[in-house]
Structures are given as structure tokens and as C-alpha cells.
Amino acid sequence: MSKVWDRTFKKHHPLNRRSLVFPAMSTSTATPTSSYSECDSPSAEPEIEHVDRHLPNGDFYTGDWRAGRPHGTGKYLWTDGCVYEGEWRGGRATGRGKFLWPTGATYEGEFQNGFMEGFGTYTSCSGDTYWGNWLQNLKHGHGKKSFPNGDYYDGEWKHGFRDGHGKYVWKNGSEYSGDWMAGAIHGRGLLVWADGYRFDGVWKDGLPNGSGTFKWPDGSLFVGCWSMESGTLQQRGVYYPSQNPSSPTARDPETFFTLGRSDFEVCPEEVLTVMPTMKKLWFRGPSKSAISFAGLTLEDGDVDDDWDEGAMTPPMMRWPPMEIKRQGETICEGHRNYELMLNLQLGIRHAVGKQSAPTSLDLKASAFDPKEKVWTRFPPEGSKHTPPHQSCDFRWKDYCPMVFRTLRKLFKVDPADYMLSICGDNALRELSSPGKSGSFFYLTSDDKYMIKTVKKAEVKVLLRMLPSYYKHVRSFENTLVTRFFGLHCVKLAGTTQRKVRFVIMGNLFCTEYPIHRRFDLKGSSHGRITDKPETEIDETTTLKDLDLNFIFRLQKSWFQEFCRQVDRDSDFLEQERIMDYSLLVGVHFLPADDTEKRTNGTPRAEDSDSTRWSTMKLGIGMPARVEQIVRTDVVSDLIGEPTGEFHSVILYFGIIDILQDYDISKKLEHAYKSMQYDPTSISAVDPRLYSKRFRDFIFRAFTEDL
């Protein structure tokens, strides 16, 4: 077993989220079980028995039991009246089950690792009912909900809120169909009142905000633009009376959105104060530690005293999980780049704040002109267009502002959230060391965006390829290429006149899951191994091609879409003469007991459940499995031989570093290194060869999970 594999399981599993592992019972014959132990073989697997256990705190469990853990079907009753009845696997509530609250609320459906996850039905004590998909105790995906007052919603949910496209029907017959965000009407949508009035336009936080059309039942129209100014809804537009002679010559729809707002207020979401994963299960081991419904809640230190160093199952951490160390150094006053950060934030606030939201995704060719840029001077005392500030005098440049503004709209980035992430009260974080290219990287405090300093040549490449890049990302929603949100330049005043150019990108690893392993994969072998000693490899280490010791196995439909999208993206980069890009992969390992060692390739039942996959997006939080590989020749074998050792993971991946074209410097690098090394092993090769080699390698590293 390779060094990286061992370190992954023995060191990084304590960082995992809630786990549902029960410790083995403390008897003289009890043996710690593991997903990788000999007990997994059919001949050594313990028998399932039925038990009835009255627990010391008054709780009661009855059901199937194996190897000191619930396994099969069983029922657990808490003293406060909560009840779980359903399927267990290896000490975890996994499969079909039912959870009852003492208030009378119920959830019946699928569980995964103690979470309400998959498809299920929740009925509250007040009578509202939700049928749909769940992810980690939250409504997530497509779902339908009926409210006690008679309202009804059918549409998309995200992290517990109505988010995406959905239809809301009020009890009086009024109906809204369109976009939602964070539980509010937000985006493009049509509201039809029960008495025939209609508004079709852009919304924000439940009110019109942008262009739209209001229509009266007699056919009269008001076409205009709405906005919030000083807390008041303002409108500007033109009224078009209908052909009906009785139609008034002047009308104002304002009262429908102010005085009549209560007619289209939506019901708030119920907040569950007690989640199933918060419940403790009082099975005790020698350490006398209690077990939570989603893992160990260790009362004396972070590591369970029952942990056997010889076992493969790692110790579990307390819930809530320990805080993961965040990457980077916070840029505070006194930092060498503090003024640069202030300049960047001032520029972004000015550039984004003064721009109106684009009304269309169609752009004129002139918007892509490299000369389409805006210079703004920021003197410390302020000016007619800029506020006073405490930084140095500087000038700010926006490249192709209309294009990047439209890209942000295409990527569904809210301008206010964008400004808040980059220009809020919290400072940026600078990553500890620049990349090989010499660029510096900065992360926003919420991890949503990464800011990278770029060279003038990279700016030219991005501007040159911007028209085809825009067309590509607009055509393929699942594209894996980097998402760009802005391209800017800060020119410092003084004798040096130093220019700092930077691009704002989406952070691939903005996730609630800790990333335990990250790989940068190109398909080349020369120099593609980490130079860190084993003891220094941690979660922030970026491993390379020759460090890869897994094959990533994706569910069939997603593997097919992955292959199609890698082909599309590689073709696009090849046409733009881009090379030296890579697939960045982040791996979050699920708890070890969620993995089953398989040698016959038989999929588990939950792997074929289409509802779990319907809410996923390519490359973002994708459940998968990894299979360990071993190499006979570390230098020549980019992909080793599979071992049959599997583990459940969540994957994040995307194609990065797409601003390097095959220029004269890369051609010289290719000629020089080709005299010393195998020409096919080096990174600097012709874009056509690079694309083919990249695809060949990626399609071996990623396979279908049979």
C-alpha cells in the first residue's frame, strides 16, 4: 500500500464530517471491525443476531446486531420521545427509515450516514408536507411542498431553501413561475394574480428589480424598469392602453407591488431545531464515550480511547467537526500587500457598483475589443467619481467590463454578493507561496473567489480568446474550464509606476467538505512528482501525476458526460493554441466504514438510485469511489494496476491554468528539454499533442464504476 494512501486514511479521516460508526462492544471476545479487515470476507463475517437493549440513560434499542453494532433493521427510542426505525449498516442509519419527533413531525425516506439524504417525505407538526430530495438533512434538489394555509410550491431547492426554477401557487389562485434564490423570488419570472393581472420581468428579494411588463386584464400594458432607491420601489416606463375604449388613458401599477404586496408573500420555511444527526446513541465502549446518531461525541479529548492502532478504521472526531485550518495568511495592516488589497477592493467596489445589470446575454463584437478598457484614478482625497480612501494614489483599469459583467450574469453571480465577498469587512488571504509561474494567489474570506496576479502575456492571451471563451461557456453549462469573473489592473503612483494585473476566478474548492487530497494532473511524467518528504504532505499539498495512487470511478451517466465535456474543453483549448493546463482534483474521503471492499464489481443498491444523482453538477461535490493502484515502475507507469481496494469519496474537479499559449518561450523549452529527456514526457509540447496526451491520461485515471 502506497505512502500517500496510508497517510490519507490514518491521518486525514479525523477531519471527516459526522460519521455513524459504533465502537465494538467491550467484551473479551470483541474484535475491532474494519472495512478493510479480514472480517469482510464472507467466511469471517460475524452473524447477525436480534437484540433488545435497555440502555443506562433510559434509551432502548431493538433490532439486528452484528459485531457490536446495529446492522440490518432496528428501532431506537430516546427518552425525549424521538424514534428512529429503519435500516442500519455497520452501525450507521443508512437505507430506508423513519424518524419521529416528539412534536409529531415525521420524516420517512432515505438515510445516508445518519443524514436525511436521498428521497423522502417530511410532515411537520403544523401540517405542511415536503416530498422530494434531501442532502445532509436539508431540502436539496427537486421537491414539492404544501403549506398549512393552502399554498403550494413545486420546484428546485438548495441547502434548505427554494432556489432555482420553481412554481408557487397561493391559496387564492395567484401563481408565480420563475427563478428563486435563497427562498425569495429572485431572477426572471411571471406572476399571475387570481383576478388576471400579470407581471413578467426581473425580480430581486420578492420585488421587481429590472426590466419588466405589467399587464391588466383588459390588455393594457406598462413596459418599464423597476429599482429600489432609498428603500422605496421606483418605476420608470411607458403605459400602452388597450384597444378597449373603456381603458383608462393613464395607469400606474405601483400599488400592486406596495399596497398589494401581501397578496404574493410566500410562506417562510420551518427551521428544524433538532436534526437526526444531533441525537446521541448510548452504546458505550471501554472509554465510556457516548455515540451521536452521526458519529462519536467524545467527552474526554478528541480521540476515542477505543482506537486500535492496528485497525484500519480511524478514530472519529467530535461533532461539530474541528475547524479545518484555512489556507493562506490574512492580509492585515502592516502586510506587504495591504495597500494593494485596499486598491483592489476599492476598484472592484467602484467597477461593479456603478454598472447596471445586463439585460441580455447577447454581446456586440465591439465589447470584446482589447482596447475596450476603462482607466479610473483614485486619489486619496477622493474625486468626483471616487471616494476618499486611506491607501496610496493609484489608477484602476477594467478590461472588457461589459463582457465580464455578462459572464457574471451567465454564471449566476449576484453583483451584491460578489462585492461583499471581495470587498466586505473581512480581509483577503494570501496563499503562502507563489506558484511556479511566479503568480500570487489570494482567496476571499468566504472561499468563493480566487484572485491571481497574471503577466502581461497572459492578459493578452485571455483577451485574444475571450470571444471564443464566452461562446464556449455559454454553449456548455457543464464546462470544466476555469470561470473568469473579471480582469483588472492596478497602476501604483510614484516613480516606479508598477502595474499589477490580476484575474478573478471561481475557487474550485469552495465547499463545506474538507479536501483531504488534491491532485494536479497533466498527463506528463517529467518532474511530475511532489518534492515534499512524506512527513510534510498534508491537505494543502498539491500532488502530481506520479503521486496519483487512485483510479476515480464515476457512476455511468456522469462518466459519459465527463468524457464528453473533457473532449469539448480539450478541443476548445487546442483550437486556441493553449497548453500546460491541468485537471485539478480535490478528494474528500467519506468515513472508512462507508466503504466496502469489493472484488466482483457489484454495485451497491444506493449507487443506482437516480434521485441522488439528479441534483449533482459535473465536477462539484460528486459522490464517487476510488480504487487504489500500485505501480511497478514509478517513473514510467502513470497509471498503475488496480488492487480492488475501494473507498467512497466526494470529488471536486476542473481544468485550470488555461492562459499559457504555445509561444516562442515554450517552443524553446520544448527544444531544450527534448535533448535531455523523452520528448513525450515533458509538459511543453505542441497543443495538439498536449490535448491528446491529456485526454488519454484523464480517461485512464477516470473510469466508469461498474
Coordinates of N, CA and C in Angstrom, one line a residue, residues 81 96 144 214 268 339 489 565 640 686:
G81 N -38.6 11.1 23.5 CA -39.7 10.8 22.6 C -39.3 10.7 21.2
R96 N -33.6 2.8 4.0 CA -34.9 3.3 4.2 C -35.1 3.4 5.7
K144 N -41.5 19.1 -3.8 CA -42.8 19.7 -3.7 C -43.2 19.9 -2.3
F214 N -46.0 44.9 -17.0 CA -47.2 44.7 -16.2 C -48.4 44.8 -17.2
P268 N -42.8 31.3 5.0 CA -41.4 31.0 5.4 C -41.2 29.5 5.6
E339 N -1.8 47.6 1.1 CA -2.3 48.7 0.2 C -2.8 48.1 -1.1
C489 N -6.4 45.8 -13.6 CA -5.0 46.2 -13.4 C -5.0 47.4 -12.4
Q565 N -17.5 16.1 -21.9 CA -17.1 17.5 -21.6 C -15.6 17.7 -21.7
G640 N -1.1 2.8 -12.5 CA -0.7 1.5 -12.0 C -1.8 0.5 -12.2
D686 N 3.5 20.7 -28.3 CA 2.5 21.3 -29.2 C 1.1 21.1 -28.7

